[in-house]
Amino acid sequence: MSYQLTEKVRELEPYEPISGSYDIRLDANESFFNLPDEVREEIKQLMDTVDFNRYPDPTARRLTQAFADYYGLNTEHITVTNGSDEMLYLLASALLNKQSRVVVTDPDFSMYGFYSFLSENQVFTYKKNEQMQIEVDGLLAFAKEKAADMIIFSNPCNPTGCGITAEEARRLVRGAGDCLVVLDEAYMDFWEESLQGEAYTYDNLIVLKTASKAVGAASLRLGFAAANPTITKALRSIKSPYNVNTLSQEIGTCLYRHGDLLRQRREEIIGQTKRLYEEIRKLIDNYQLPMTIYEPCANFVFLQTEQAERIYRFMLENSVAVRWFRQAGALRITTGNEEENSQFLVLLEKYIMKNILKTNR
Ligand SMILES: *Cc1c(COP(=O)(O)O)cnc(C)c1O
């Protein structure tokens, strides 16, 4: 007998975001800001100090301090990983057991279910309501019925951009009892309903953040988990020791020390998202289109329409990449800068004139 892959992985395909190169990338929720020249210069200087022959600091001490200072946290409550993705995998595979019972929501970030599948957790899916909202009492009842060990969801949500308030999130965490709640706040920099600062006061809460979105450092792969000291000790113990490379630690430290720059960019991204949302809504209203758009709490908008696939392909033909969600019948459009958004909007209107209005007549 020759070697056979397990059934679990035999049919899997490697993750491929969008293949091909496009002029305007509005598909991955990245920041439209690249690093300014002054910061690049600082980074070049930093490179001269790196001991390339040595393993990285397993505790990422300086980076943890810079992150904690930026958000007003205590370093004792923070664990750093190679992107939030590493932590998501660790939660499913190491913090939980095989067969542990995980509640995810739908629509939400698909990686939760994926890592639980690989880790052989049991996954139960709670459906959000028509407004794309989590109803806390409903979710609590669902988790109880399923005897869940962990509830995990993004707040604000990727892909809908909708979220629950901090007060609702608190009610969820308190109501969950002995069930762990993981709040993925990857986009919370764009909203103000975070539980990160109080995560350590609960015995069943982990709050995740990333440098990949508002901070504009998706290339570095930096994720952060905030939790009480007991959970933090466990998270630090299950991660691989040298999970975050020295270059990312150094550059990340430098970035989080540029608090003013990060805050200023965050405001600009919020402003651009708002404009993108309002302009799309105007088109929907003006042309009376059968489309639903949700008010965004993140750096992207979510647009439900039966034409999602056709609009997606039309955009690609015009070298604009957005994200298409087949199952939800929706598009997720990350905000670009003003110019990029304008180009998207012009194309969208063109599509509407050519296809939707004509067929309606
Ligand atoms: C982008 C994203 C992440 C991934 O973060 P990385 O730190 O880049 O791995 C995690 N959660 C959600 C909801 C995201 O959208």
mmCIF file of C-alpha atoms and ligand atoms in Angstrom:
data_model
loop_
_atom_site.group_PDB
_atom_site.id
_atom_site.type_symbol
_atom_site.label_atom_id
_atom_site.label_comp_id
_atom_site.label_asym_id
_atom_site.label_seq_id
_atom_site.Cartn_x
_atom_site.Cartn_y
_atom_site.Cartn_z
ATOM 1 C CA MET A 1 0.000 0.000 0.000
ATOM 2 C CA SER A 2 1.247 3.464 -0.830
ATOM 3 C CA TYR A 3 0.865 6.464 1.415
ATOM 4 C CA GLN A 4 -2.627 7.934 1.459
ATOM 5 C CA LEU A 5 -3.608 11.380 2.692
ATOM 6 C CA THR A 6 -6.336 11.381 5.293
ATOM 7 C CA GLU A 7 -9.803 11.820 3.914
ATOM 8 C CA LYS A 8 -10.033 15.129 5.747
ATOM 9 C CA VAL A 9 -7.334 16.824 3.685
ATOM 10 C CA ARG A 10 -7.518 14.907 0.415
ATOM 11 C CA GLU A 11 -9.946 17.248 -1.295
ATOM 12 C CA LEU A 12 -8.682 20.531 0.153
ATOM 13 C CA GLU A 13 -7.378 23.288 -2.095
ATOM 14 C CA PRO A 14 -4.758 25.843 -1.046
ATOM 15 C CA TYR A 15 -6.188 29.234 -0.186
ATOM 16 C CA GLU A 16 -5.983 31.520 -3.160
ATOM 17 C CA PRO A 17 -7.241 35.054 -2.720
ATOM 18 C CA ILE A 18 -7.818 36.649 -6.097
ATOM 19 C CA SER A 19 -5.417 35.484 -8.789
ATOM 20 C CA GLY A 20 -4.262 37.899 -11.439
ATOM 21 C CA SER A 21 -3.258 41.495 -11.015
ATOM 22 C CA TYR A 22 -5.740 44.317 -10.896
ATOM 23 C CA ASP A 23 -5.286 48.082 -10.868
ATOM 24 C CA ILE A 24 -7.609 48.615 -7.934
ATOM 25 C CA ARG A 25 -7.719 46.160 -5.062
ATOM 26 C CA LEU A 26 -10.858 46.442 -2.965
ATOM 27 C CA ASP A 27 -11.092 42.764 -2.134
ATOM 28 C CA ALA A 28 -9.072 41.980 1.009
ATOM 29 C CA ASN A 29 -9.977 44.649 3.581
ATOM 30 C CA GLU A 30 -6.424 45.932 3.650
ATOM 31 C CA SER A 31 -5.594 49.544 4.388
ATOM 32 C CA PHE A 32 -5.245 51.726 1.299
ATOM 33 C CA PHE A 33 -2.326 53.484 2.981
ATOM 34 C CA ASN A 34 1.168 52.194 2.437
ATOM 35 C CA LEU A 35 3.906 53.319 4.850
ATOM 36 C CA PRO A 36 5.134 56.913 4.581
ATOM 37 C CA ASP A 37 8.757 57.509 3.589
ATOM 38 C CA GLU A 38 9.838 58.718 7.059
ATOM 39 C CA VAL A 39 8.681 55.458 8.633
ATOM 40 C CA ARG A 40 10.366 53.452 5.885
ATOM 41 C CA GLU A 41 13.592 55.256 6.705
ATOM 42 C CA GLU A 42 13.240 54.373 10.383
ATOM 43 C CA ILE A 43 12.665 50.758 9.415
ATOM 44 C CA LYS A 44 15.799 50.712 7.271
ATOM 45 C CA GLN A 45 17.793 51.944 10.261
ATOM 46 C CA LEU A 46 16.259 49.241 12.432
ATOM 47 C CA MET A 47 17.411 46.548 10.061
ATOM 48 C CA ASP A 48 21.012 47.441 10.886
ATOM 49 C CA THR A 49 20.460 46.395 14.494
ATOM 50 C CA VAL A 50 18.943 42.961 13.825
ATOM 51 C CA ASP A 51 20.829 39.866 14.919
ATOM 52 C CA PHE A 52 19.885 37.742 11.945
ATOM 53 C CA ASN A 53 21.636 34.690 13.362
ATOM 54 C CA ARG A 54 19.535 34.668 16.544
ATOM 55 C CA TYR A 55 16.045 33.340 17.157
ATOM 56 C CA PRO A 56 13.402 35.986 17.762
ATOM 57 C CA ASP A 57 12.255 37.003 21.243
ATOM 58 C CA PRO A 58 9.578 34.380 22.053
ATOM 59 C CA THR A 59 7.727 36.853 24.279
ATOM 60 C CA ALA A 60 7.886 39.699 21.729
ATOM 61 C CA ARG A 61 8.442 41.945 24.713
ATOM 62 C CA ARG A 62 9.014 45.281 22.992
ATOM 63 C CA LEU A 63 6.228 44.768 20.482
ATOM 64 C CA THR A 64 3.799 43.753 23.229
ATOM 65 C CA GLN A 65 4.730 46.920 25.117
ATOM 66 C CA ALA A 66 4.227 49.157 22.076
ATOM 67 C CA PHE A 67 0.865 47.518 21.317
ATOM 68 C CA ALA A 68 -0.237 47.786 24.958
ATOM 69 C CA ASP A 69 0.800 51.453 25.106
ATOM 70 C CA TYR A 70 -1.090 52.298 21.940
ATOM 71 C CA TYR A 71 -4.345 50.763 23.205
ATOM 72 C CA GLY A 72 -3.893 51.524 26.902
ATOM 73 C CA LEU A 73 -3.537 47.903 28.008
ATOM 74 C CA ASN A 74 -1.382 45.907 30.381
ATOM 75 C CA THR A 75 1.250 43.713 28.707
ATOM 76 C CA GLU A 76 0.393 40.863 31.080
ATOM 77 C CA HIS A 77 -2.865 40.371 29.232
ATOM 78 C CA ILE A 78 -1.457 40.173 25.698
ATOM 79 C CA THR A 79 -0.261 37.272 23.528
ATOM 80 C CA VAL A 80 1.297 37.954 20.132
ATOM 81 C CA THR A 81 0.928 35.580 17.198
ATOM 82 C CA ASN A 82 1.846 35.297 13.547
ATOM 83 C CA GLY A 83 -1.326 37.069 12.449
ATOM 84 C CA SER A 84 -4.669 36.456 14.163
ATOM 85 C CA ASP A 85 -4.920 33.455 11.916
ATOM 86 C CA GLU A 86 -2.302 31.620 13.948
ATOM 87 C CA MET A 87 -4.307 32.268 17.092
ATOM 88 C CA LEU A 88 -7.519 31.099 15.447
ATOM 89 C CA TYR A 89 -5.822 27.831 14.559
ATOM 90 C CA LEU A 90 -4.381 27.502 18.073
ATOM 91 C CA LEU A 91 -7.770 28.050 19.679
ATOM 92 C CA ALA A 92 -9.358 25.287 17.627
ATOM 93 C CA SER A 93 -6.493 22.823 17.721
ATOM 94 C CA ALA A 94 -4.762 23.335 21.053
ATOM 95 C CA LEU A 95 -6.939 25.269 23.464
ATOM 96 C CA LEU A 96 -9.958 23.133 22.602
ATOM 97 C CA ASN A 97 -10.083 19.369 22.297
ATOM 98 C CA LYS A 98 -11.055 17.280 19.332
ATOM 99 C CA GLN A 99 -14.825 17.040 19.544
ATOM 100 C CA SER A 100 -15.078 20.298 21.483
ATOM 101 C CA ARG A 101 -18.267 22.102 20.569
ATOM 102 C CA VAL A 102 -17.855 25.387 18.738
ATOM 103 C CA VAL A 103 -20.591 27.858 17.848
ATOM 104 C CA VAL A 104 -19.949 30.093 14.853
ATOM 105 C CA THR A 105 -22.361 32.549 13.247
ATOM 106 C CA ASP A 106 -23.418 33.001 9.644
ATOM 107 C CA PRO A 107 -22.508 35.074 7.771
ATOM 108 C CA ASP A 108 -19.088 35.482 9.360
ATOM 109 C CA PHE A 109 -15.354 34.949 8.762
ATOM 110 C CA SER A 110 -15.020 31.497 7.221
ATOM 111 C CA MET A 111 -11.670 30.668 8.831
ATOM 112 C CA TYR A 112 -13.311 29.874 12.198
ATOM 113 C CA GLY A 113 -15.179 26.941 10.741
ATOM 114 C CA PHE A 114 -12.199 25.916 8.643
ATOM 115 C CA TYR A 115 -9.760 25.637 11.550
ATOM 116 C CA SER A 116 -12.386 23.811 13.595
ATOM 117 C CA PHE A 117 -12.884 21.397 10.719
ATOM 118 C CA LEU A 118 -9.142 20.688 10.576
ATOM 119 C CA SER A 119 -9.033 20.307 14.354
ATOM 120 C CA GLU A 120 -12.057 18.023 14.332
ATOM 121 C CA ASN A 121 -14.133 20.190 16.614
ATOM 122 C CA GLN A 122 -17.889 19.947 16.301
ATOM 123 C CA VAL A 123 -19.218 23.098 14.676
ATOM 124 C CA PHE A 124 -22.721 24.520 15.096
ATOM 125 C CA THR A 125 -23.846 27.510 13.071
ATOM 126 C CA TYR A 126 -26.105 30.231 14.427
ATOM 127 C CA LYS A 127 -27.917 32.174 11.698
ATOM 128 C CA LYS A 128 -27.975 35.945 12.005
ATOM 129 C CA ASN A 129 -31.284 37.735 11.560
ATOM 130 C CA GLU A 130 -32.529 39.625 8.481
ATOM 131 C CA GLN A 131 -30.682 42.766 9.525
ATOM 132 C CA MET A 132 -27.485 40.694 9.670
ATOM 133 C CA GLN A 133 -27.422 41.106 13.436
ATOM 134 C CA ILE A 134 -26.639 38.707 16.226
ATOM 135 C CA GLU A 135 -29.502 38.569 18.714
ATOM 136 C CA VAL A 136 -27.671 38.012 21.965
ATOM 137 C CA ASP A 137 -30.451 36.096 23.697
ATOM 138 C CA GLY A 138 -30.914 33.928 20.640
ATOM 139 C CA LEU A 139 -27.219 33.172 20.402
ATOM 140 C CA LEU A 140 -27.001 32.398 24.125
ATOM 141 C CA ALA A 141 -29.933 30.017 23.905
ATOM 142 C CA PHE A 142 -28.403 28.366 20.829
ATOM 143 C CA ALA A 143 -25.027 27.944 22.555
ATOM 144 C CA LYS A 144 -26.714 26.493 25.619
ATOM 145 C CA GLU A 145 -28.767 24.065 23.571
ATOM 146 C CA LYS A 146 -25.609 22.884 21.799
ATOM 147 C CA ALA A 147 -23.630 22.733 25.066
ATOM 148 C CA ALA A 148 -21.000 24.901 23.383
ATOM 149 C CA ASP A 149 -17.430 25.078 24.683
ATOM 150 C CA MET A 150 -16.635 28.154 22.613
ATOM 151 C CA ILE A 151 -18.555 30.883 20.791
ATOM 152 C CA ILE A 152 -16.516 32.766 18.212
ATOM 153 C CA PHE A 153 -17.513 35.642 15.944
ATOM 154 C CA SER A 154 -16.146 38.851 14.494
ATOM 155 C CA ASN A 155 -17.330 42.178 15.855
ATOM 156 C CA PRO A 156 -17.728 44.206 13.699
ATOM 157 C CA CYS A 157 -18.429 41.331 11.363
ATOM 158 C CA ASN A 158 -16.459 40.416 8.283
ATOM 159 C CA PRO A 159 -18.175 40.318 5.746
ATOM 160 C CA THR A 160 -21.296 42.277 6.760
ATOM 161 C CA GLY A 161 -19.665 45.251 8.501
ATOM 162 C CA CYS A 162 -22.403 45.092 11.156
ATOM 163 C CA GLY A 163 -21.686 44.708 14.842
ATOM 164 C CA ILE A 164 -23.108 44.440 18.318
ATOM 165 C CA THR A 165 -22.491 47.163 20.903
ATOM 166 C CA ALA A 166 -20.068 46.732 23.778
ATOM 167 C CA GLU A 167 -23.029 46.488 26.150
ATOM 168 C CA GLU A 168 -24.542 43.654 24.129
ATOM 169 C CA ALA A 169 -21.176 41.931 23.908
ATOM 170 C CA ARG A 170 -20.818 42.172 27.710
ATOM 171 C CA ARG A 171 -24.237 40.656 28.140
ATOM 172 C CA LEU A 172 -23.199 37.804 25.885
ATOM 173 C CA VAL A 173 -19.947 37.137 27.721
ATOM 174 C CA ARG A 174 -21.632 37.238 31.137
ATOM 175 C CA GLY A 175 -24.499 35.067 29.946
ATOM 176 C CA ALA A 176 -22.201 32.472 28.401
ATOM 177 C CA GLY A 177 -21.179 31.181 31.830
ATOM 178 C CA ASP A 178 -18.544 28.468 31.473
ATOM 179 C CA CYS A 179 -18.464 28.776 27.685
ATOM 180 C CA LEU A 180 -15.466 30.642 26.260
ATOM 181 C CA VAL A 181 -16.312 33.656 24.104
ATOM 182 C CA VAL A 182 -13.837 34.760 21.433
ATOM 183 C CA LEU A 183 -14.521 38.236 20.096
ATOM 184 C CA ASP A 184 -12.557 38.862 16.946
ATOM 185 C CA GLU A 185 -12.177 42.639 16.873
ATOM 186 C CA ALA A 186 -10.085 42.745 13.692
ATOM 187 C CA TYR A 187 -12.099 45.815 12.586
ATOM 188 C CA MET A 188 -12.829 47.420 15.936
ATOM 189 C CA ASP A 189 -10.372 50.241 15.240
ATOM 190 C CA PHE A 190 -13.068 51.572 12.922
ATOM 191 C CA TRP A 191 -15.758 51.467 15.611
ATOM 192 C CA GLU A 192 -15.920 52.221 19.320
ATOM 193 C CA GLU A 193 -17.514 49.198 20.939
ATOM 194 C CA SER A 194 -14.440 47.286 22.053
ATOM 195 C CA LEU A 195 -14.123 44.951 25.032
ATOM 196 C CA GLN A 196 -10.374 44.666 24.593
ATOM 197 C CA GLY A 197 -9.548 46.927 27.530
ATOM 198 C CA GLU A 198 -11.697 44.927 29.936
ATOM 199 C CA ALA A 199 -10.978 41.448 28.552
ATOM 200 C CA TYR A 200 -8.854 40.587 31.607
ATOM 201 C CA THR A 201 -11.820 41.120 33.947
ATOM 202 C CA TYR A 202 -13.702 38.083 32.589
ATOM 203 C CA ASP A 203 -12.788 34.463 33.103
ATOM 204 C CA ASN A 204 -14.226 33.395 29.715
ATOM 205 C CA LEU A 205 -13.241 36.047 27.180
ATOM 206 C CA ILE A 206 -10.525 36.406 24.546
ATOM 207 C CA VAL A 207 -10.426 39.505 22.336
ATOM 208 C CA LEU A 208 -8.429 39.328 19.100
ATOM 209 C CA LYS A 209 -6.831 42.214 17.228
ATOM 210 C CA THR A 210 -4.608 42.329 14.170
ATOM 211 C CA ALA A 211 -2.145 44.697 12.532
ATOM 212 C CA SER A 212 -3.479 43.677 9.121
ATOM 213 C CA LYS A 213 -6.403 46.062 8.771
ATOM 214 C CA ALA A 214 -6.464 49.548 10.356
ATOM 215 C CA VAL A 215 -2.721 49.517 11.080
ATOM 216 C CA GLY A 216 -1.994 48.759 7.448
ATOM 217 C CA ALA A 217 0.597 46.054 8.080
ATOM 218 C CA ALA A 218 -0.920 42.898 6.601
ATOM 219 C CA SER A 219 2.538 42.032 5.265
ATOM 220 C CA LEU A 220 3.998 41.628 8.763
ATOM 221 C CA ARG A 221 1.533 38.997 10.046
ATOM 222 C CA LEU A 222 0.884 40.267 13.558
ATOM 223 C CA GLY A 223 -2.054 39.235 15.717
ATOM 224 C CA PHE A 224 -2.789 40.045 19.361
ATOM 225 C CA ALA A 225 -5.004 38.321 21.905
ATOM 226 C CA ALA A 226 -6.174 40.051 25.095
ATOM 227 C CA ALA A 227 -7.380 37.924 28.018
ATOM 228 C CA ASN A 228 -6.977 37.415 31.748
ATOM 229 C CA PRO A 229 -3.609 36.149 33.064
ATOM 230 C CA THR A 230 -4.764 32.526 33.358
ATOM 231 C CA ILE A 231 -5.914 32.324 29.747
ATOM 232 C CA THR A 232 -2.923 34.390 28.621
ATOM 233 C CA LYS A 233 -0.521 31.939 30.235
ATOM 234 C CA ALA A 234 -2.227 29.096 28.380
ATOM 235 C CA LEU A 235 -2.109 30.958 25.056
ATOM 236 C CA ARG A 236 1.558 31.802 25.472
ATOM 237 C CA SER A 237 2.241 28.171 26.339
ATOM 238 C CA ILE A 238 0.509 26.620 23.340
ATOM 239 C CA LYS A 239 1.964 28.921 20.687
ATOM 240 C CA SER A 240 5.163 27.824 18.999
ATOM 241 C CA PRO A 241 8.029 29.600 20.752
ATOM 242 C CA TYR A 242 9.422 31.576 17.825
ATOM 243 C CA ASN A 243 6.145 32.274 16.088
ATOM 244 C CA VAL A 244 6.742 35.952 15.304
ATOM 245 C CA ASN A 245 9.933 36.684 13.393
ATOM 246 C CA THR A 246 12.351 39.386 14.504
ATOM 247 C CA LEU A 247 11.748 41.642 11.510
ATOM 248 C CA SER A 248 8.003 41.738 12.125
ATOM 249 C CA GLN A 249 8.571 42.368 15.825
ATOM 250 C CA GLU A 250 10.906 45.282 15.096
ATOM 251 C CA ILE A 251 8.738 46.873 12.433
ATOM 252 C CA GLY A 252 5.546 46.310 14.414
ATOM 253 C CA THR A 253 7.095 47.993 17.443
ATOM 254 C CA CYS A 254 8.019 50.959 15.289
ATOM 255 C CA LEU A 255 4.483 51.224 13.861
ATOM 256 C CA TYR A 256 2.607 51.069 17.154
ATOM 257 C CA ARG A 257 4.881 53.831 18.423
ATOM 258 C CA HIS A 258 3.474 56.044 15.664
ATOM 259 C CA GLY A 259 0.141 56.431 17.418
ATOM 260 C CA ASP A 260 -0.689 59.793 15.848
ATOM 261 C CA LEU A 261 -0.123 58.471 12.359
ATOM 262 C CA LEU A 262 -2.282 55.399 13.027
ATOM 263 C CA ARG A 263 -5.113 57.461 14.496
ATOM 264 C CA GLN A 264 -5.043 59.968 11.659
ATOM 265 C CA ARG A 265 -5.150 57.213 9.056
ATOM 266 C CA ARG A 266 -7.935 55.423 10.853
ATOM 267 C CA GLU A 267 -10.055 58.593 10.705
ATOM 268 C CA GLU A 268 -9.407 58.966 7.024
ATOM 269 C CA ILE A 269 -10.340 55.342 6.318
ATOM 270 C CA ILE A 270 -13.559 55.772 8.301
ATOM 271 C CA GLY A 271 -14.381 58.896 6.282
ATOM 272 C CA GLN A 272 -13.768 57.170 2.959
ATOM 273 C CA THR A 273 -15.861 54.158 3.959
ATOM 274 C CA LYS A 274 -18.702 56.448 4.904
ATOM 275 C CA ARG A 275 -18.578 58.225 1.574
ATOM 276 C CA LEU A 276 -18.463 54.920 -0.331
ATOM 277 C CA TYR A 277 -21.491 53.716 1.614
ATOM 278 C CA GLU A 278 -23.469 56.907 1.069
ATOM 279 C CA GLU A 279 -22.710 57.087 -2.632
ATOM 280 C CA ILE A 280 -23.788 53.496 -3.190
ATOM 281 C CA ARG A 281 -26.934 54.132 -1.192
ATOM 282 C CA LYS A 282 -27.702 57.144 -3.344
ATOM 283 C CA LEU A 283 -27.433 55.006 -6.466
ATOM 284 C CA ILE A 284 -29.778 52.432 -4.937
ATOM 285 C CA ASP A 285 -32.279 55.129 -4.000
ATOM 286 C CA ASN A 286 -32.057 57.084 -7.242
ATOM 287 C CA TYR A 287 -32.497 54.070 -9.458
ATOM 288 C CA GLN A 288 -34.808 52.184 -7.081
ATOM 289 C CA LEU A 289 -32.574 49.144 -7.192
ATOM 290 C CA PRO A 290 -33.410 45.848 -5.515
ATOM 291 C CA MET A 291 -30.199 45.896 -3.502
ATOM 292 C CA THR A 292 -29.536 46.004 0.213
ATOM 293 C CA ILE A 293 -26.584 47.806 1.717
ATOM 294 C CA TYR A 294 -25.715 47.760 5.409
ATOM 295 C CA GLU A 295 -24.363 50.695 7.338
ATOM 296 C CA PRO A 296 -20.698 49.817 7.880
ATOM 297 C CA CYS A 297 -18.826 49.790 11.212
ATOM 298 C CA ALA A 298 -15.657 48.626 9.440
ATOM 299 C CA ASN A 299 -13.536 49.583 6.404
ATOM 300 C CA PHE A 300 -15.766 47.960 3.808
ATOM 301 C CA VAL A 301 -19.382 47.844 2.689
ATOM 302 C CA PHE A 302 -21.585 44.803 2.170
ATOM 303 C CA LEU A 303 -23.979 44.884 -0.753
ATOM 304 C CA GLN A 304 -26.584 42.197 -1.265
ATOM 305 C CA THR A 305 -27.944 41.810 -4.767
ATOM 306 C CA GLU A 306 -28.972 39.060 -7.141
ATOM 307 C CA GLN A 307 -26.493 40.600 -9.557
ATOM 308 C CA ALA A 308 -23.547 40.094 -7.234
ATOM 309 C CA GLU A 309 -21.693 37.689 -9.485
ATOM 310 C CA ARG A 310 -22.271 39.761 -12.618
ATOM 311 C CA ILE A 311 -21.128 42.950 -10.951
ATOM 312 C CA TYR A 312 -18.098 41.136 -9.572
ATOM 313 C CA ARG A 313 -17.109 39.953 -13.058
ATOM 314 C CA PHE A 314 -17.817 43.327 -14.619
ATOM 315 C CA MET A 315 -15.503 44.945 -12.068
ATOM 316 C CA LEU A 316 -12.744 42.403 -12.755
ATOM 317 C CA GLU A 317 -13.025 43.107 -16.488
ATOM 318 C CA ASN A 318 -12.378 46.720 -15.607
ATOM 319 C CA SER A 319 -9.424 45.801 -13.401
ATOM 320 C CA VAL A 320 -11.199 46.396 -10.103
ATOM 321 C CA ALA A 321 -11.186 43.513 -7.621
ATOM 322 C CA VAL A 322 -13.931 43.243 -5.011
ATOM 323 C CA ARG A 323 -14.962 40.177 -3.058
ATOM 324 C CA TRP A 324 -17.944 38.087 -4.108
ATOM 325 C CA PHE A 325 -19.799 35.902 -1.617
ATOM 326 C CA ARG A 326 -21.613 33.286 -3.594
ATOM 327 C CA GLN A 327 -23.686 31.868 -0.768
ATOM 328 C CA ALA A 328 -24.791 35.207 0.631
ATOM 329 C CA GLY A 329 -25.421 36.645 -2.844
ATOM 330 C CA ALA A 330 -23.388 39.672 -1.939
ATOM 331 C CA LEU A 331 -20.340 41.795 -2.630
ATOM 332 C CA ARG A 332 -17.900 43.084 -0.066
ATOM 333 C CA ILE A 333 -16.171 46.225 -1.198
ATOM 334 C CA THR A 334 -13.186 47.382 0.807
ATOM 335 C CA THR A 335 -12.786 51.119 0.860
ATOM 336 C CA GLY A 336 -9.993 52.414 -1.322
ATOM 337 C CA ASN A 337 -8.720 55.966 -1.319
ATOM 338 C CA GLU A 338 -10.924 58.709 -2.740
ATOM 339 C CA GLU A 339 -9.750 58.183 -6.304
ATOM 340 C CA GLU A 340 -10.166 54.402 -6.184
ATOM 341 C CA ASN A 341 -13.640 54.666 -4.690
ATOM 342 C CA SER A 342 -14.643 57.184 -7.355
ATOM 343 C CA GLN A 343 -13.532 54.806 -10.082
ATOM 344 C CA PHE A 344 -15.500 52.000 -8.483
ATOM 345 C CA LEU A 345 -18.606 54.183 -8.227
ATOM 346 C CA VAL A 346 -18.389 55.297 -11.844
ATOM 347 C CA LEU A 347 -18.159 51.654 -12.923
ATOM 348 C CA LEU A 348 -21.036 50.623 -10.692
ATOM 349 C CA GLU A 349 -23.256 53.309 -12.175
ATOM 350 C CA LYS A 350 -22.202 52.288 -15.646
ATOM 351 C CA TYR A 351 -23.138 48.690 -14.867
ATOM 352 C CA ILE A 352 -26.498 49.766 -13.511
ATOM 353 C CA MET A 353 -27.303 51.888 -16.578
ATOM 354 C CA LYS A 354 -26.300 49.140 -18.976
ATOM 355 C CA ASN A 355 -27.767 46.102 -17.310
ATOM 356 C CA ILE A 356 -30.285 46.740 -14.593
ATOM 357 C CA LEU A 357 -32.160 49.729 -15.953
ATOM 358 C CA LYS A 358 -32.352 48.356 -19.470
ATOM 359 C CA THR A 359 -33.765 44.998 -18.366
ATOM 360 C CA ASN A 360 -36.284 46.703 -16.097
ATOM 361 C CA ARG A 361 -37.848 48.656 -18.924
HETATM 362 C C1 LIG B 1 -8.488 39.840 8.298
HETATM 363 C C2 LIG B 1 -9.114 39.131 9.430
HETATM 364 C C3 LIG B 1 -8.369 38.393 10.338
HETATM 365 C C4 LIG B 1 -6.970 37.972 9.992
HETATM 366 O O1 LIG B 1 -6.042 38.653 10.573
HETATM 367 P P1 LIG B 1 -4.504 38.295 10.331
HETATM 368 O O2 LIG B 1 -3.911 38.929 11.525
HETATM 369 O O3 LIG B 1 -4.122 38.953 9.048
HETATM 370 O O4 LIG B 1 -4.331 36.822 10.301
HETATM 371 C C5 LIG B 1 -8.987 37.844 11.442
HETATM 372 N N1 LIG B 1 -10.309 37.978 11.612
HETATM 373 C C6 LIG B 1 -11.070 38.639 10.737
HETATM 374 C C7 LIG B 1 -12.523 38.745 10.973
HETATM 375 C C8 LIG B 1 -10.496 39.220 9.621
HETATM 376 O O5 LIG B 1 -11.265 39.828 8.719
#
